[in-house]
GROMACS .gro file of C-alpha atoms in nm:
model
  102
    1UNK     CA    1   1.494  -0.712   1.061
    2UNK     CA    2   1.478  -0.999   1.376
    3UNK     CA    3   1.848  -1.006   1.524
    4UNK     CA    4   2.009  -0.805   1.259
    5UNK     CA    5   1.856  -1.106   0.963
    6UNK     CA    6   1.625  -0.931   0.704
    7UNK     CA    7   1.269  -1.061   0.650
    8UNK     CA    8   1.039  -1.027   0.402
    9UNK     CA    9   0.682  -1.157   0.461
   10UNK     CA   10   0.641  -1.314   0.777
   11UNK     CA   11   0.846  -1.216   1.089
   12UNK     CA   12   0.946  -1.457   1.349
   13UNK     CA   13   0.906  -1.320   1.663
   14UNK     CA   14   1.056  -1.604   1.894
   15UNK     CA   15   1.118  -1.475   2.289
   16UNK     CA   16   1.487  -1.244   2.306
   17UNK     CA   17   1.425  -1.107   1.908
   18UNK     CA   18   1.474  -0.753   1.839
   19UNK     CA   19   1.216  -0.715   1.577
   20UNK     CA   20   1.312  -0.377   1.356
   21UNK     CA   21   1.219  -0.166   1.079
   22UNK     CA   22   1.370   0.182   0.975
   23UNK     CA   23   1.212   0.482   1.190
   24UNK     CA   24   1.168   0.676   0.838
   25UNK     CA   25   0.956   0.389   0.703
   26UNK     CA   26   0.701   0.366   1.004
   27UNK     CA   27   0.389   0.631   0.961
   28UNK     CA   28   0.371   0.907   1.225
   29UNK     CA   29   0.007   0.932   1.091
   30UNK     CA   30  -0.220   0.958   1.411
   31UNK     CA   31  -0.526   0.993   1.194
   32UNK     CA   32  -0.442   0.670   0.978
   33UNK     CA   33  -0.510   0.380   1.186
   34UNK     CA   34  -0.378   0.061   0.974
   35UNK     CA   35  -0.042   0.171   0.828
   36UNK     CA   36   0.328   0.075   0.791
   37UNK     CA   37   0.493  -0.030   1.141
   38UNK     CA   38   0.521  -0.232   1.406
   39UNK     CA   39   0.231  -0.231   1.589
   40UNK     CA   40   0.196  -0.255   1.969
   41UNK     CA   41  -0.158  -0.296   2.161
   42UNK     CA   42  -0.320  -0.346   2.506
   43UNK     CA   43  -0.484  -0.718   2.562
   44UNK     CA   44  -0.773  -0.617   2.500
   45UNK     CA   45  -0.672  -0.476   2.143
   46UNK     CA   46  -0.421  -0.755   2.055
   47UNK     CA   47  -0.532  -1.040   2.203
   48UNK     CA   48  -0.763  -1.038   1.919
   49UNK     CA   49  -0.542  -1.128   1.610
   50UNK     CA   50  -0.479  -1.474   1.669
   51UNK     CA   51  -0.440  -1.779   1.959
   52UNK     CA   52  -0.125  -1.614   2.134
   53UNK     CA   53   0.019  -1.307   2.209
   54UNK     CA   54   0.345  -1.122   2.260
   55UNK     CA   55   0.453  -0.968   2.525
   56UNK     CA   56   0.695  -0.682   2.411
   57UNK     CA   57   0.915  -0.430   2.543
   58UNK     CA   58   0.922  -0.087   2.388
   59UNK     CA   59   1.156   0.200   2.469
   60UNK     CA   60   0.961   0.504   2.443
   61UNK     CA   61   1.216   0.667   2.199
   62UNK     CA   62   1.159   0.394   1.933
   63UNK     CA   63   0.739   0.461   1.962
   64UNK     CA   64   0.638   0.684   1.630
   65UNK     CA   65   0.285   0.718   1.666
   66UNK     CA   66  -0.035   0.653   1.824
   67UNK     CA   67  -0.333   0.616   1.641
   68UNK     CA   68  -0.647   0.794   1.666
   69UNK     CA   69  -0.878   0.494   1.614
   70UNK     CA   70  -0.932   0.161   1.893
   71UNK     CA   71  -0.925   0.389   2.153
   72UNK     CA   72  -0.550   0.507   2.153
   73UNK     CA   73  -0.501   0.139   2.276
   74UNK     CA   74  -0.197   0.040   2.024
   75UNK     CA   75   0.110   0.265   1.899
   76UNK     CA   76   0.361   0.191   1.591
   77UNK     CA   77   0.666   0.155   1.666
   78UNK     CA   78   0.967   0.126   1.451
   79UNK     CA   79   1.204  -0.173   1.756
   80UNK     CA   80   1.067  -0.385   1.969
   81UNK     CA   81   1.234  -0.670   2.165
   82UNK     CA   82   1.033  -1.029   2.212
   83UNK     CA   83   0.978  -1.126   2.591
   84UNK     CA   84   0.721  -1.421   2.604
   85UNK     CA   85   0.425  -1.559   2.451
   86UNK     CA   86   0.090  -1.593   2.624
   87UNK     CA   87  -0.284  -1.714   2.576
   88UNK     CA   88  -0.444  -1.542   2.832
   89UNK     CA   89  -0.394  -1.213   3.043
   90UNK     CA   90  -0.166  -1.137   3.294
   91UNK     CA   91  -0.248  -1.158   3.660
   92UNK     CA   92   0.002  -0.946   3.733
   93UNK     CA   93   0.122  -0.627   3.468
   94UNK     CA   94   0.494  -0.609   3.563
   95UNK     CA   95   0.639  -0.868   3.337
   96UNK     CA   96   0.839  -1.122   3.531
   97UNK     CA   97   1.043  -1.340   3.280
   98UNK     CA   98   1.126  -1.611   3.611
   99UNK     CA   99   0.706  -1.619   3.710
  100UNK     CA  100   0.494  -1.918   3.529
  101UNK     CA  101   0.294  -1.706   3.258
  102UNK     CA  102   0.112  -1.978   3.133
   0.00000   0.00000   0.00000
């Protein structure tokens, strides 16, 4: 769900969603790599998947698992809350939603 609104298919992930799936239905599967959830990476792991990328926060509760595989650099998560969009790393790692990301 984005904002409470079902989805099936694609998932809009515009800055302030809370993007959600049930806990039950994301895999606590460390050893299986590519599996149901929402998926959460480093830069260096996500920037890879297409020409921007997210900038999420996670509360540590809501984290299931963290894969074996990529170096332990992404977890699945089953809530996650849109901050920004970016094309290029951060200069600085503590998010500041006021600071021009661009």
């Amino acid at each position: 769900t984005v904002n409470g609104t079902t989805h099936i298919g694609h998932i809009p992930n515009p800055p302030g969603a809370d993007v959600e799936m049930p806990r039950t239905q994301v895999s606590d599967d460390r050893h299986n790599g590519c599996t149901t959830g929402l998926h959460v990476g480093t830069w260096d792991y996500a920037s890879t998947f297409g020409p921007k990328t997210l900038i999420v926060s996670v509360n540590p509760r809501d984290v299931v698992s963290v894969p074996k595989d990529c170096g332990y650099q992404k977890l699945r998560t089953c809530r996650y809350t849109v901050l920004d969009a970016v094309r290029n790393p951060l200069a600085n790692t503590t998010y500041q939603p006021d600071a021009d990301i661009a």
